[in-house]
Amino acid sequence: MIDNASLASTPSLLRALGKRWWLFVLRGAAGITFGFLALLWPGVALITLALVWGAYALVDGCFALAAAMSGMRSGDTPRWWLVLTGLAGIAAGLLTFIWPVITVQVLLLLISAWAIVTGVMEVAGAVALRKEIEGEIFLILAGLVSIAFGVVILVWPAAGALSLVLLVAWLAIIGGAAYIGLALRLRKLAA
């Protein structure tokens, strides 16, 4: 745990982020707002979800880029990871506004393929480990659930989209709360 007395000896990145703690509050608030809006209107057209997500990715990318750029004047701590995060968010947001229908279709196909491949690998891993461990049935069950989820998204994309809306909403809310928690900790360090 770092206290105010040891802040002077902390890495310059931590000091720079501590001075800009409010950017993480904004990122967190954007995530929580997006998440609650998605939970309130899960039946909204997928295009709207794609556009709302695109706006969130764009805003999140701008805040990450602002956090990276605001501390670059010191020049002693690399911030390339924040720059890449920001640029990726901005690019994803802009592409979503250009091709919202394609964004939704590709995202659902990627999630479906990922779930099926992951499930098959989990089942194969459980079979390979059955002589090494007990309880491999849980890994098999997890794999079968993953495969079923992927197939459901392929067969009934609307159900998959609704599941996706709920998962993304909760991810945004939990992630946003984590960013606000980080911001409050950084603010305390900078005080």
mmCIF file of N, CA, C and O in Angstrom, residues 11 24 51 53 86 90 95 98 107 121 123 129-130 141 158 160 162 185 188:
data_model
loop_
_atom_site.group_PDB
_atom_site.id
_atom_site.type_symbol
_atom_site.label_atom_id
_atom_site.label_comp_id
_atom_site.label_asym_id
_atom_site.label_seq_id
_atom_site.Cartn_x
_atom_site.Cartn_y
_atom_site.Cartn_z
ATOM 1 N N PRO A 11 6.876 5.631 -8.860
ATOM 2 C CA PRO A 11 7.233 5.867 -10.269
ATOM 3 C C PRO A 11 6.488 7.072 -10.843
ATOM 4 O O PRO A 11 5.391 7.401 -10.411
ATOM 5 N N PHE A 24 -10.020 9.031 -15.107
ATOM 6 C CA PHE A 24 -10.520 7.684 -14.827
ATOM 7 C C PHE A 24 -11.947 7.726 -14.303
ATOM 8 O O PHE A 24 -12.729 6.805 -14.552
ATOM 9 N N LEU A 51 -24.178 1.468 -32.313
ATOM 10 C CA LEU A 51 -23.837 2.891 -32.296
ATOM 11 C C LEU A 51 -23.528 3.392 -30.887
ATOM 12 O O LEU A 51 -22.592 4.173 -30.692
ATOM 13 N N TRP A 53 -22.402 1.495 -28.454
ATOM 14 C CA TRP A 53 -21.089 0.921 -28.139
ATOM 15 C C TRP A 53 -19.981 1.680 -28.865
ATOM 16 O O TRP A 53 -18.925 1.937 -28.290
ATOM 17 N N GLY A 86 -6.009 4.003 -26.469
ATOM 18 C CA GLY A 86 -6.796 5.127 -26.964
ATOM 19 C C GLY A 86 -7.036 5.067 -28.456
ATOM 20 O O GLY A 86 -8.162 5.252 -28.927
ATOM 21 N N ILE A 90 -10.658 4.655 -30.400
ATOM 22 C CA ILE A 90 -11.101 5.646 -31.390
ATOM 23 C C ILE A 90 -11.368 4.975 -32.731
ATOM 24 O O ILE A 90 -12.397 5.220 -33.369
ATOM 25 N N LEU A 95 -15.126 3.114 -36.871
ATOM 26 C CA LEU A 95 -15.548 2.047 -37.791
ATOM 27 C C LEU A 95 -16.984 1.619 -37.511
ATOM 28 O O LEU A 95 -17.728 1.273 -38.434
ATOM 29 N N ILE A 98 -19.238 4.040 -39.198
ATOM 30 C CA ILE A 98 -19.204 3.882 -40.654
ATOM 31 C C ILE A 98 -19.982 2.641 -41.087
ATOM 32 O O ILE A 98 -20.738 2.687 -42.054
ATOM 33 N N LEU A 107 -19.320 -9.075 -34.946
ATOM 34 C CA LEU A 107 -19.161 -9.305 -33.523
ATOM 35 C C LEU A 107 -19.876 -10.580 -33.097
ATOM 36 O O LEU A 107 -19.316 -11.402 -32.358
ATOM 37 N N MET A 121 -12.093 -27.086 -27.198
ATOM 38 C CA MET A 121 -10.779 -27.224 -26.558
ATOM 39 C C MET A 121 -10.909 -27.621 -25.086
ATOM 40 O O MET A 121 -10.109 -28.412 -24.584
ATOM 41 N N VAL A 123 -13.396 -29.425 -23.752
ATOM 42 C CA VAL A 123 -13.782 -30.836 -23.733
ATOM 43 C C VAL A 123 -12.560 -31.700 -24.059
ATOM 44 O O VAL A 123 -12.290 -32.695 -23.375
ATOM 45 N N LEU A 129 -6.947 -34.890 -19.766
ATOM 46 C CA LEU A 129 -6.554 -34.833 -18.359
ATOM 47 C C LEU A 129 -7.283 -35.836 -17.464
ATOM 48 O O LEU A 129 -7.019 -35.886 -16.265
ATOM 49 N N ARG A 130 -8.171 -36.611 -18.022
ATOM 50 C CA ARG A 130 -9.021 -37.450 -17.170
ATOM 51 C C ARG A 130 -8.242 -38.436 -16.315
ATOM 52 O O ARG A 130 -8.690 -38.831 -15.260
ATOM 53 N N LEU A 141 -18.373 -30.039 -18.765
ATOM 54 C CA LEU A 141 -19.630 -29.281 -18.710
ATOM 55 C C LEU A 141 -19.427 -27.836 -19.140
ATOM 56 O O LEU A 141 -20.254 -27.286 -19.883
ATOM 57 N N ALA A 158 -30.766 -13.284 -32.692
ATOM 58 C CA ALA A 158 -31.443 -12.301 -31.836
ATOM 59 C C ALA A 158 -31.255 -12.654 -30.364
ATOM 60 O O ALA A 158 -30.994 -11.778 -29.533
ATOM 61 N N GLY A 160 -28.801 -14.415 -29.202
ATOM 62 C CA GLY A 160 -27.383 -14.169 -28.947
ATOM 63 C C GLY A 160 -27.098 -12.693 -28.752
ATOM 64 O O GLY A 160 -26.301 -12.310 -27.895
ATOM 65 N N LEU A 162 -29.245 -10.452 -27.581
ATOM 66 C CA LEU A 162 -29.759 -10.058 -26.278
ATOM 67 C C LEU A 162 -28.794 -10.494 -25.177
ATOM 68 O O LEU A 162 -28.509 -9.727 -24.247
ATOM 69 N N ARG A 185 -8.601 6.149 -5.591
ATOM 70 C CA ARG A 185 -7.303 5.786 -4.993
ATOM 71 C C ARG A 185 -6.199 6.700 -5.513
ATOM 72 O O ARG A 185 -5.348 7.154 -4.757
ATOM 73 N N LYS A 188 -6.466 10.070 -3.904
ATOM 74 C CA LYS A 188 -5.949 10.036 -2.544
ATOM 75 C C LYS A 188 -4.423 10.121 -2.551
ATOM 76 O O LYS A 188 -3.829 10.808 -1.731
#
